[in-house]
mmCIF file of C-alpha atoms in Angstrom:
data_model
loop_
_atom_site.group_PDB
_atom_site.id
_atom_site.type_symbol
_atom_site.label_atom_id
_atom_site.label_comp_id
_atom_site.label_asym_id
_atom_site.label_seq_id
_atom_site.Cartn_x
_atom_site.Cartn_y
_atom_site.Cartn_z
ATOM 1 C CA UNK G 41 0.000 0.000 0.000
ATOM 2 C CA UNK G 42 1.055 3.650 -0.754
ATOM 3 C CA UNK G 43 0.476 6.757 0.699
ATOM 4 C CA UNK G 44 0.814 10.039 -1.138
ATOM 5 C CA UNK G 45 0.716 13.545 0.831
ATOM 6 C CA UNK G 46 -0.770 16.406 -1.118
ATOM 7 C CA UNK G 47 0.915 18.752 0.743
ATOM 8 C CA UNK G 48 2.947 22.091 0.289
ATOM 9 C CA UNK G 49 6.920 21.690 0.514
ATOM 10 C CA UNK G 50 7.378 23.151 3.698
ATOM 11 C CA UNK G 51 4.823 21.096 5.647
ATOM 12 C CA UNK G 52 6.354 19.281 7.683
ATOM 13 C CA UNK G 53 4.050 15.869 7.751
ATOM 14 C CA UNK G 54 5.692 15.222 3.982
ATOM 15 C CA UNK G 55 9.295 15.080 5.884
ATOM 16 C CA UNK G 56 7.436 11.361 6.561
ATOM 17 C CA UNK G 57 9.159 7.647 5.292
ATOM 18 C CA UNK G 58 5.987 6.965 5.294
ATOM 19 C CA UNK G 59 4.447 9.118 2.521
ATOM 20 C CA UNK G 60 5.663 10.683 -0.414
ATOM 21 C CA UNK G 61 5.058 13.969 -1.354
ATOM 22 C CA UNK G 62 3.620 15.475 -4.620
ATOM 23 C CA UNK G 63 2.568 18.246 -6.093
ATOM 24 C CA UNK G 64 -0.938 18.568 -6.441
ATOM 25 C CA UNK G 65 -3.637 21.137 -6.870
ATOM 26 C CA UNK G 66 -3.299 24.870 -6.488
ATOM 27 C CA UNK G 67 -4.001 25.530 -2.212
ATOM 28 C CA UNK G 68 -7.225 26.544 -2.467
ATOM 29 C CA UNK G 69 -9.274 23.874 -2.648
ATOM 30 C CA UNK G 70 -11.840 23.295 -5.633
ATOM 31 C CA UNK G 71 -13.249 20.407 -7.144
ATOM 32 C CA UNK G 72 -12.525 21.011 -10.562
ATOM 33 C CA UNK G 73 -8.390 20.814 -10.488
ATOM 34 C CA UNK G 74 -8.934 18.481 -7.788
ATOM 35 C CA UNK G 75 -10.050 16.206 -10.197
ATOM 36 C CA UNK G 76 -8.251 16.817 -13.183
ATOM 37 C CA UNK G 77 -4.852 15.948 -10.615
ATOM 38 C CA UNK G 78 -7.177 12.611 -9.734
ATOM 39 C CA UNK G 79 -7.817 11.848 -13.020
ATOM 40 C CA UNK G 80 -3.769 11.811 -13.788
ATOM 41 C CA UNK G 81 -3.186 9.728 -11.173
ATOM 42 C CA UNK G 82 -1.723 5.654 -12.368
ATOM 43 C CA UNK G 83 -3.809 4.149 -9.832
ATOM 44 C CA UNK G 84 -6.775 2.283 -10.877
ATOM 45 C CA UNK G 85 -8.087 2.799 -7.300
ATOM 46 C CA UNK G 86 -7.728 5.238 -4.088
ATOM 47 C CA UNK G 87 -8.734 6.149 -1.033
ATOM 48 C CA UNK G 88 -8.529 9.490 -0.146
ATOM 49 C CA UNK G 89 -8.156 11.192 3.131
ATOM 50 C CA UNK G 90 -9.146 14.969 3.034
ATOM 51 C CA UNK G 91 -7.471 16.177 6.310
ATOM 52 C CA UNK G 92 -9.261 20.214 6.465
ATOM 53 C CA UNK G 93 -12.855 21.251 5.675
ATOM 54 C CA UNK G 94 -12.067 23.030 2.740
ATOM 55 C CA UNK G 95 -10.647 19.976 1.309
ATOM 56 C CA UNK G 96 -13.321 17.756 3.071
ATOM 57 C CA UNK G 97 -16.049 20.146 0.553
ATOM 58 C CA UNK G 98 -13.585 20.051 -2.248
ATOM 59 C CA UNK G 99 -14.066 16.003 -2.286
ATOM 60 C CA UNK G 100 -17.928 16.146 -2.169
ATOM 61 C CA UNK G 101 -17.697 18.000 -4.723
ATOM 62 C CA UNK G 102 -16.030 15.575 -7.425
ATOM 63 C CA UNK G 103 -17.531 13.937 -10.227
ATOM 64 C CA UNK G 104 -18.995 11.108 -9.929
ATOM 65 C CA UNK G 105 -17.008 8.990 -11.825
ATOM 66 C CA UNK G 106 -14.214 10.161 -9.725
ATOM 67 C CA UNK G 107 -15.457 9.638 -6.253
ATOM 68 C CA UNK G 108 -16.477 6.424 -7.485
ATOM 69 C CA UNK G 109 -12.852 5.470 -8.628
ATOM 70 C CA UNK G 110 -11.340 7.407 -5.394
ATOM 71 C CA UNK G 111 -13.859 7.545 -2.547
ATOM 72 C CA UNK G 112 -13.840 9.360 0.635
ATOM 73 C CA UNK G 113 -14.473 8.271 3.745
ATOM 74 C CA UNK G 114 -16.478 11.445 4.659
ATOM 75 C CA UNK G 115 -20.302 12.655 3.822
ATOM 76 C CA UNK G 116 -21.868 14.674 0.957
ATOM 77 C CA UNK G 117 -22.869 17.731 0.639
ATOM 78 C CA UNK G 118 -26.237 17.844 2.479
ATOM 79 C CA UNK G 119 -24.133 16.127 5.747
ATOM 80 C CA UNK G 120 -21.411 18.345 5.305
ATOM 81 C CA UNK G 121 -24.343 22.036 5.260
ATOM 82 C CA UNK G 122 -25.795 20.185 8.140
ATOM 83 C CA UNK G 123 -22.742 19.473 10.252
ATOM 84 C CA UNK G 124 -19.825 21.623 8.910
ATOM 85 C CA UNK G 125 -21.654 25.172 8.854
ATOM 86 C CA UNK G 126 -22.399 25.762 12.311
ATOM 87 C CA UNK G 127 -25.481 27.360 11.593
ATOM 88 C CA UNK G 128 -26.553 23.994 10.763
ATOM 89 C CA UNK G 129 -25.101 22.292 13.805
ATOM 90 C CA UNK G 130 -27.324 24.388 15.723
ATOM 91 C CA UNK G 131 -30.627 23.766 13.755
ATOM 92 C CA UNK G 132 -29.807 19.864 13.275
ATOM 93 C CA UNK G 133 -28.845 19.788 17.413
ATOM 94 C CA UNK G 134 -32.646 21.297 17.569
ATOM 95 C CA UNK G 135 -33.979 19.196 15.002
ATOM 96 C CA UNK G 136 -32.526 16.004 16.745
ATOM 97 C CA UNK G 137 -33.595 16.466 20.032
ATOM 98 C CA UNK G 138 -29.520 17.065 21.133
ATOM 99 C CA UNK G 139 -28.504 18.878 23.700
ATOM 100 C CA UNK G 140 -25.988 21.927 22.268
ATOM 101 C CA UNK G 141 -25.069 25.546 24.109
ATOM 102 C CA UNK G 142 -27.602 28.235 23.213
ATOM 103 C CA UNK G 143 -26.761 29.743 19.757
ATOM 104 C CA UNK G 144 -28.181 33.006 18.099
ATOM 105 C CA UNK G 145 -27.358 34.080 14.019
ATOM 106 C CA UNK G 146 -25.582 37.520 14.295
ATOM 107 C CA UNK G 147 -25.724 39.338 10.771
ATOM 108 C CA UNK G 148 -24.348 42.570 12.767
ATOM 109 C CA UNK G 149 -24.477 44.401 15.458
ATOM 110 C CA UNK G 150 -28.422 44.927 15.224
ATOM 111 C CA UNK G 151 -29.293 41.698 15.639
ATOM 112 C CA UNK G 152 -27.104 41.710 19.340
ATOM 113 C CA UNK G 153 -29.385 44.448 20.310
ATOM 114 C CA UNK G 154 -32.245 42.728 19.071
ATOM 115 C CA UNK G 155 -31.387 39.630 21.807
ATOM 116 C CA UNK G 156 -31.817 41.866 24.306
ATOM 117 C CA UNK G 157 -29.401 40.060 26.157
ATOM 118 C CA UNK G 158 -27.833 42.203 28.976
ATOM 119 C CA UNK G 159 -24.196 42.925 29.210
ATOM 120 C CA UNK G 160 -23.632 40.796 32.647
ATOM 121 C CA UNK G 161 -25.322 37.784 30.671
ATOM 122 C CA UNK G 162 -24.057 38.885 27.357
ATOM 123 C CA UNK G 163 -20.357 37.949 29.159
ATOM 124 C CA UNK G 164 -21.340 34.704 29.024
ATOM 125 C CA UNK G 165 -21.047 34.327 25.565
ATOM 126 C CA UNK G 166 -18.626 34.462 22.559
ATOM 127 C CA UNK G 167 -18.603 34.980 18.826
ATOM 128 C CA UNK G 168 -18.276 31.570 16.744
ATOM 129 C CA UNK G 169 -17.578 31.876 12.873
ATOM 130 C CA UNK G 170 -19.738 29.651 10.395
ATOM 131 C CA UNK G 171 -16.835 28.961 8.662
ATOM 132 C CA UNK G 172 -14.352 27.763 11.344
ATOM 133 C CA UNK G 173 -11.131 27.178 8.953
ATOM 134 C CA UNK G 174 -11.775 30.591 6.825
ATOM 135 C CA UNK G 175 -12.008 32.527 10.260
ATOM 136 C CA UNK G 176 -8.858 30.783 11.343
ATOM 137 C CA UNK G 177 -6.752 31.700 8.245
ATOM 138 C CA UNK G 178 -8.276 35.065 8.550
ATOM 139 C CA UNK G 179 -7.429 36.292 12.343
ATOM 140 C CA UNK G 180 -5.630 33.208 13.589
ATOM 141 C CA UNK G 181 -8.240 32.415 16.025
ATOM 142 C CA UNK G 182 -11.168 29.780 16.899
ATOM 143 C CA UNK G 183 -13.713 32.757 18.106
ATOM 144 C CA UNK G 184 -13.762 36.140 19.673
ATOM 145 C CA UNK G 185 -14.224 36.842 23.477
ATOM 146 C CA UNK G 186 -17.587 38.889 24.130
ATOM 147 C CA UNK G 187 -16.777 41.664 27.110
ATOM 148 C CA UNK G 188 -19.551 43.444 26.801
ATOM 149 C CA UNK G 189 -22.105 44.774 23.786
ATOM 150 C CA UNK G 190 -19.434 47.329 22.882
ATOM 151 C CA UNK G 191 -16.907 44.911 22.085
ATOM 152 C CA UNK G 192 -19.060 42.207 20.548
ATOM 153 C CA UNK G 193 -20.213 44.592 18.604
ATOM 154 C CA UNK G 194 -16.463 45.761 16.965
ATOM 155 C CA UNK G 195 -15.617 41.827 16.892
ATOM 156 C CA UNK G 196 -18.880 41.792 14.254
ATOM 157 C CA UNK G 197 -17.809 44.273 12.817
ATOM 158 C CA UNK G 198 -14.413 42.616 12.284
ATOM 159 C CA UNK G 199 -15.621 39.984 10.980
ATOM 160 C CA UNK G 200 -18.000 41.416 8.702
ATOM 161 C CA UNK G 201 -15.274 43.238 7.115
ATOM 162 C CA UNK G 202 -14.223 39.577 6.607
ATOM 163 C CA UNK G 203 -17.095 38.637 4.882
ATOM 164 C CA UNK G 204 -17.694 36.076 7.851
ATOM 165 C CA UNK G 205 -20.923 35.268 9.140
ATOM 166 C CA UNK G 206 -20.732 34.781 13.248
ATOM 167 C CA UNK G 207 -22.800 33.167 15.711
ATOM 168 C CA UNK G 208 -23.458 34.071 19.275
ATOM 169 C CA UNK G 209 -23.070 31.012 21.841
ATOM 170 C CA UNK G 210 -23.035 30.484 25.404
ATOM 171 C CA UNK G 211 -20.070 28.988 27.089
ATOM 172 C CA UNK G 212 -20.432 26.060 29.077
ATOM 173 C CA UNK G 213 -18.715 26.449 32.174
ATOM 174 C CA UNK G 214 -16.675 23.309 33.588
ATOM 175 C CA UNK G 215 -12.970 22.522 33.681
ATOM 176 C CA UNK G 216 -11.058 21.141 30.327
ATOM 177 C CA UNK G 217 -12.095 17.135 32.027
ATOM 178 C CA UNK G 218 -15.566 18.445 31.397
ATOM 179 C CA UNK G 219 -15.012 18.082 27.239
ATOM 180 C CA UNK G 220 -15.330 14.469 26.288
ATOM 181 C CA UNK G 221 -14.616 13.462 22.248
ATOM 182 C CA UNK G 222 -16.344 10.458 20.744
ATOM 183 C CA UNK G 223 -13.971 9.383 17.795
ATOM 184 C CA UNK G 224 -15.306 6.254 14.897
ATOM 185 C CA UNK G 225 -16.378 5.292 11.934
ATOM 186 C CA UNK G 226 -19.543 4.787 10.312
ATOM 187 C CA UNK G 227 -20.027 2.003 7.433
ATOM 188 C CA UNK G 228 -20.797 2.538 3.969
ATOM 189 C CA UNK G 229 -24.373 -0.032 5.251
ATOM 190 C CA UNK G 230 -25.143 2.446 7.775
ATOM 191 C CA UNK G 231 -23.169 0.072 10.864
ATOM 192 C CA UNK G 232 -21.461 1.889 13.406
ATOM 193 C CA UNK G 233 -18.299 -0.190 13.335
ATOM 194 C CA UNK G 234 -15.836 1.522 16.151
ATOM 195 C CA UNK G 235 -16.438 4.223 18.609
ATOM 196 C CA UNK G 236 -13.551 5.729 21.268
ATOM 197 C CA UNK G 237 -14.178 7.919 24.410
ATOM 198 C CA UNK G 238 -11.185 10.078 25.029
ATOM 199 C CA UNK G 239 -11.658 12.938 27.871
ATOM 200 C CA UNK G 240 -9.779 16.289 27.744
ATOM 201 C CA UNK G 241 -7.071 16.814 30.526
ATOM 202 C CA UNK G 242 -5.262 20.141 29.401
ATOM 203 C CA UNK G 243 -5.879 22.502 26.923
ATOM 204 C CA UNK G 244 -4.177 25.226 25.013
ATOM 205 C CA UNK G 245 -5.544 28.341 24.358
ATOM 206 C CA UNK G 246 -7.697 28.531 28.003
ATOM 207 C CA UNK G 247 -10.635 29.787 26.466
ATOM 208 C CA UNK G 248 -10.609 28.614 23.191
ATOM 209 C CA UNK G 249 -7.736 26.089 22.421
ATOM 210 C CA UNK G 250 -7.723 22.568 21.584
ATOM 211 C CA UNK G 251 -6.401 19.239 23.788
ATOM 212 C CA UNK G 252 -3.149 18.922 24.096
ATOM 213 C CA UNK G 253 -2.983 16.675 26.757
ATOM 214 C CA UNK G 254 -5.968 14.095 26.948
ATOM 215 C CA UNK G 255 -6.513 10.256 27.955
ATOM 216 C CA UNK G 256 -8.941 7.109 26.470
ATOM 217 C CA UNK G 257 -11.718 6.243 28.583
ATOM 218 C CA UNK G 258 -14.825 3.608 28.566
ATOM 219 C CA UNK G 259 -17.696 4.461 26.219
ATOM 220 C CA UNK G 260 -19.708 3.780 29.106
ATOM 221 C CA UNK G 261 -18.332 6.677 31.512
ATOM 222 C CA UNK G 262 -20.681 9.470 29.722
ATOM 223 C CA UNK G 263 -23.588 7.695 28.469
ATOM 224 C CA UNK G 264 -25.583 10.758 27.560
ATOM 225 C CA UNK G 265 -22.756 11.559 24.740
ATOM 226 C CA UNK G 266 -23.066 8.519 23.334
ATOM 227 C CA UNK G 267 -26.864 8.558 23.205
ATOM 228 C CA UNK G 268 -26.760 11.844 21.579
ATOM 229 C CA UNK G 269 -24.400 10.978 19.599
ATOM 230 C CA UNK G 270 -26.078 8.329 17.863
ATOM 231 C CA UNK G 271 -29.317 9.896 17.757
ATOM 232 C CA UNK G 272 -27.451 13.044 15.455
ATOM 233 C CA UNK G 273 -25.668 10.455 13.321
ATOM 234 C CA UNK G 274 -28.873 7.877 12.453
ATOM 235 C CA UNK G 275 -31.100 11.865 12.128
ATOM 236 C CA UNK G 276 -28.281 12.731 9.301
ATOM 237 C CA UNK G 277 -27.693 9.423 8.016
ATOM 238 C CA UNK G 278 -24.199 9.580 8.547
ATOM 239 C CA UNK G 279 -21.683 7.822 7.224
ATOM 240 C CA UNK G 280 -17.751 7.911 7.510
ATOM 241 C CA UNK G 281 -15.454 9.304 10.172
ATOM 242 C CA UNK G 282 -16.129 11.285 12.873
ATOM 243 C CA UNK G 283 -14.816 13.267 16.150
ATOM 244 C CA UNK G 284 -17.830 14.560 17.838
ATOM 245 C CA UNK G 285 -16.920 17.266 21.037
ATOM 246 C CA UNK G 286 -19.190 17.390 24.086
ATOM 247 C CA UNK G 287 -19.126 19.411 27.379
ATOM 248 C CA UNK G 288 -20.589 18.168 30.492
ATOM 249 C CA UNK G 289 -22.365 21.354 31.808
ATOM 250 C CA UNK G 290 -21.688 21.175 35.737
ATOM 251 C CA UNK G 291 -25.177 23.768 35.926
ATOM 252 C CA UNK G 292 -27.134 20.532 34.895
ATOM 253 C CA UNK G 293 -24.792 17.728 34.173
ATOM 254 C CA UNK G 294 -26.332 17.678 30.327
ATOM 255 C CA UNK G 295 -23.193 16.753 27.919
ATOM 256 C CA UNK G 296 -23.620 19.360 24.985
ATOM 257 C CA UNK G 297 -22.086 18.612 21.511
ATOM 258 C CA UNK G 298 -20.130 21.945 20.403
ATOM 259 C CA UNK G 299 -19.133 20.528 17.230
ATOM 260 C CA UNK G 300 -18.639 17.332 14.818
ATOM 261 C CA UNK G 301 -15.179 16.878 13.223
ATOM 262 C CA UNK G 302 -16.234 14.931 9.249
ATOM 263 C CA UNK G 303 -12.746 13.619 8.089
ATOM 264 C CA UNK G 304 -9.894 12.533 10.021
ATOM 265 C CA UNK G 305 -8.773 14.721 12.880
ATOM 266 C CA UNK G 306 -5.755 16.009 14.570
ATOM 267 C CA UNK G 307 -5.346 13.087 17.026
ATOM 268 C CA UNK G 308 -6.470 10.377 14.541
ATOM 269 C CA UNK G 309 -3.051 8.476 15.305
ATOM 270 C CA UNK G 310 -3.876 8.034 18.931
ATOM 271 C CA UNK G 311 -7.133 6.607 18.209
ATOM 272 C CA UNK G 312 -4.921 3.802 16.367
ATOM 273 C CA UNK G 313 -2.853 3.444 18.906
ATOM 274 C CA UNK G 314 -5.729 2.487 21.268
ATOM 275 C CA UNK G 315 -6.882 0.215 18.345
ATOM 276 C CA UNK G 316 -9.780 2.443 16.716
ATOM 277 C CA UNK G 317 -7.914 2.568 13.304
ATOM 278 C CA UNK G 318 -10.349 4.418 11.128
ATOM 279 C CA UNK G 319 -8.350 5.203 8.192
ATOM 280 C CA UNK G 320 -7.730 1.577 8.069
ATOM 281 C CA UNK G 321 -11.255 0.953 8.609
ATOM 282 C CA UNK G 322 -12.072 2.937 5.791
ATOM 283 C CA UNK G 323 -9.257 1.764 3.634
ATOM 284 C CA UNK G 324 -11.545 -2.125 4.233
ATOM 285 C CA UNK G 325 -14.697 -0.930 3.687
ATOM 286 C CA UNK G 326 -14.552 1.204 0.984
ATOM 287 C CA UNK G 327 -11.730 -0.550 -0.863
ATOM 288 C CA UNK G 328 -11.157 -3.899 0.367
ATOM 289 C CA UNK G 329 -13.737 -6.205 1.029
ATOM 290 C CA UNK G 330 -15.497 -4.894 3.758
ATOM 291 C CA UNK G 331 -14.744 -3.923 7.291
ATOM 292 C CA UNK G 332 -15.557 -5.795 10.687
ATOM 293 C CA UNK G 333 -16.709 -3.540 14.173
ATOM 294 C CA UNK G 334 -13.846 -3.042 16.620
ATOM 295 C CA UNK G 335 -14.449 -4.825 19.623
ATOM 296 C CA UNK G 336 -12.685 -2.291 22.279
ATOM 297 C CA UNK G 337 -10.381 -0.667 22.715
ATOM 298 C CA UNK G 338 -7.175 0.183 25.381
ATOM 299 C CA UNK G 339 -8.674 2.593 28.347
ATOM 300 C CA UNK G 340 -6.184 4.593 30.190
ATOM 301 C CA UNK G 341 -3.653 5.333 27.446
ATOM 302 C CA UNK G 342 -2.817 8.783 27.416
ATOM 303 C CA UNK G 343 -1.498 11.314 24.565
ATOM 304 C CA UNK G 344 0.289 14.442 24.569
ATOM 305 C CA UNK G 345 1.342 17.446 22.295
ATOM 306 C CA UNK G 346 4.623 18.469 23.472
ATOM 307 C CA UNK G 347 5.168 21.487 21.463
ATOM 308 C CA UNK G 348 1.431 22.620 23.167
ATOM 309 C CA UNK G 349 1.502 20.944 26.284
ATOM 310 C CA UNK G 350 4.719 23.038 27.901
ATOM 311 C CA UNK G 351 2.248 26.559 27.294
ATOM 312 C CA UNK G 352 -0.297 24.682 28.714
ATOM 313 C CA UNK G 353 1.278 23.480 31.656
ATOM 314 C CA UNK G 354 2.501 27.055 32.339
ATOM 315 C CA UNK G 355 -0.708 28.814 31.755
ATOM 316 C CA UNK G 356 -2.238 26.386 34.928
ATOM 317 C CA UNK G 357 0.987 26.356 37.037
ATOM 318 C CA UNK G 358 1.257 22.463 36.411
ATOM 319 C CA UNK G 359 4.904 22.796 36.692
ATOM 320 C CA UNK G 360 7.834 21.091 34.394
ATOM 321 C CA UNK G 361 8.255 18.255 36.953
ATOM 322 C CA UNK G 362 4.236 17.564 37.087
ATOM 323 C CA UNK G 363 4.283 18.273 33.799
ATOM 324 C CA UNK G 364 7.227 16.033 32.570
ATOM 325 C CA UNK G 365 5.650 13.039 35.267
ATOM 326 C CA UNK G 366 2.359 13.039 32.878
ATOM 327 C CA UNK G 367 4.002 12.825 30.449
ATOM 328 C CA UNK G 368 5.858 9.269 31.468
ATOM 329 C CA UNK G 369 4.126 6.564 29.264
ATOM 330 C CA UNK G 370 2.267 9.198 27.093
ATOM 331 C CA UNK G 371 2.264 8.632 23.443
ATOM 332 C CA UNK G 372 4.283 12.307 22.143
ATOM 333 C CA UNK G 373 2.077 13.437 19.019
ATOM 334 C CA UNK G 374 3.947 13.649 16.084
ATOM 335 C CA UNK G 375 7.048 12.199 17.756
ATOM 336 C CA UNK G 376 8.134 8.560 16.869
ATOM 337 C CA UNK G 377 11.517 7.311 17.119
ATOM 338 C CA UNK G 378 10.369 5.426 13.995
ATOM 339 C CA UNK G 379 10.254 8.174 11.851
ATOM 340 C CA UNK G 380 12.173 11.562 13.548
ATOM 341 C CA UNK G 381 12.012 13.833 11.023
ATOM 342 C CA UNK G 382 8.225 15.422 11.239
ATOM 343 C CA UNK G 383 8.606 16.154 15.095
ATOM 344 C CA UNK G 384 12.542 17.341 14.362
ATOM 345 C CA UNK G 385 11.239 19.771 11.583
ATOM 346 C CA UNK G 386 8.138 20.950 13.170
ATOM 347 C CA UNK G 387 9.982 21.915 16.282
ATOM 348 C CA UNK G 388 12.821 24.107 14.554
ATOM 349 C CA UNK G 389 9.932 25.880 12.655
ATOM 350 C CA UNK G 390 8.264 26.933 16.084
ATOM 351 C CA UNK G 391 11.478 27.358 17.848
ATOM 352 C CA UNK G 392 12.148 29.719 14.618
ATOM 353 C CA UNK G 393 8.853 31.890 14.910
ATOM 354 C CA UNK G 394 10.423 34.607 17.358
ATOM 355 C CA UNK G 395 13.439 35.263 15.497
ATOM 356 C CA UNK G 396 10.940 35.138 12.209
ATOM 357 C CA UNK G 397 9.022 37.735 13.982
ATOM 358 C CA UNK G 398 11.846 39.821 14.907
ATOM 359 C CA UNK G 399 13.373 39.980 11.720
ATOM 360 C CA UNK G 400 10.039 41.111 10.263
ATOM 361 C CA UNK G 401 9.284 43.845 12.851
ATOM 362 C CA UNK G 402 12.805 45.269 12.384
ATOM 363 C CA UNK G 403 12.176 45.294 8.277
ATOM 364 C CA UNK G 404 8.945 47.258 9.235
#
């Protein structure tokens, strides 16, 4: 089996043995060149991975004839306006019957007055793009804080200017072991075949950041998730892979899905490594001759994202020696002795952003 990386030069995932590198379609993703380069390719058959939502909509968009030849282990385009926009989280959430943090449509600043919402409540809120990856390539965030009307309203604005739609949603209070992730894989037939429970231990950003420390536990330790869980996926007919995010409110122990991951996710290795293999899973069903449910899986194992970890650990006075004590036993994301150079690259490029920044300021 082969694995190709579309990738740019630079990234440092195609420093892999274990993929090889080419040149495909121009960065932005669109379906058009995107299947012109999959129509060049000497392989009779293919599985392919989309790894970001742009790409993930770039794939549902294909021809038919190439998604046949090449298929995806991720939904079409009615799944993907249902679960990808967040607008359409919210109304599917509603539609579903599952429990989600209260969410409002903000065109502008006219529609926050028209809530009604008072400052003291308003503060517990933020701003949440439709589009999560175009806000993030835009301002380098995941939201924007909300202290009070005046500054929700220049965040809008912001945005606006953007041409980014944002939504206004309440923040569940609770610690970063409050957020529990459901990670699987859904059959071409409609069978659930493998489903992991993996619960949030540190964080980085505070507010809005993502796991960078986080451990595997039983399915059976928030049974609400998984109950909501499957009630969204059977409502939308899912089928593919999937990281689904909950938050255990402490007001009324509810877990609340904030948002559903539809292609493979940052932390898809460690799912593996607990035996939840999805890309694998998909690699059987779609292309080999069928794929069998995972029994379980290994509770307890625990994962960590070095290069995110040590700011984390700082910003809640962990300490390096508690710090460097979680970490004993602790699969190191993107580090494997097996294959250096990723984690060895990746590293000198973030060790390098200071001096990068420096250099730029002075030219200014």
């Amino acid at each position: 089996m082969e694995a190709l990386l579309v990738a740019p030069r630079g990234d440092y995932a195609a420093w892999s043995r274990w993929a090889t590198r080419v040149d495909g379609p121009a960065e932005s993703p669109d379906p058009a060149p995107l299947a012109d380069f999959l129509r060049r390719l000497p392989y009779e058959r293919a599985l392919l991975l989309p790894c970001s939502d742009d790409w993930v909509r770039a794939v549902a968009g294909l021809p038919d004839d190439v998604r046949e030849r090449m298929p995806a282990p991720t939904p079409g385009r009615p799944v993907l306006a249902r679960l990808l926009d967040k607008e359409g989280l919210a109304a599917t959430l509603r539609e579903a019957g599952v429990p989600g943090p209260r969410t409002f449509v903000l065109a502008d600043a006219a529609g926050l007055d028209a809530l009604g919402l008072p400052d003291e409540e308003l503060r517990h809120f933020f701003l949440k793009p439709r589009d999560s990856q175009r806000f993030s390539s835009t301002f380098g965030l995941k939201a924007f804080a909300v202290d009070g009307r005046a500054a929700a309203a220049a965040a809008l604005a912001r945005a606006a200017g953007a041409g980014i739609t944002m939504l206004l949603q309440e923040r569940i209070p609770g610690p970063p072991s409050a957020h529990l992730f459901l990670d699987g894989y859904v059959a071409r037939d409609g069978r659930q075949l493998a489903c992991l429970a993996r619960r949030r231990l540190r964080m980085y950003p505070a507010d809005f950041g993502n796991s960078t420390y986080h451990v595997s536990v039983p399915l059976e330790q928030e049974p609400g998730a998984l109950a909501s869980l499957e009630r969204l996926l059977g409502h939308v007919d899912y089928r593919g892979v999937f990281s689904a995010e909950f938050k255990v409110d402490e007001r009324d122990g509810a877990a609340k899905l904030l948002e559903v991951n539809v292609r493979p996710w940052w932390y898809v290795e460690f799912a593996a490594l607990c035996g939840v293999d999805v890309c694998d899973l998909a690699y059987r069903d779609l292309l080999g001759g069928g794929a069998e449910p995972v029994a379980g899986y290994a509770v307890g194992r625990r994962s960590v994202l070095p290069t995110a970890d040590l700011r984390a650990a700082r910003a809640t006075g962990v300490g390096v020696r508690g710090m460097l004590r979680s970490w004993l036993g602790a699969s190191l994301t993107v580090f494997d002795l097996r294959d250096p150079l990723p984690a060895a690259v990746q590293t000198l490029e973030l060790a390098s952003r200071p001096l990068r920044a420096l250099r730029s300021g002075t030219a200014a």
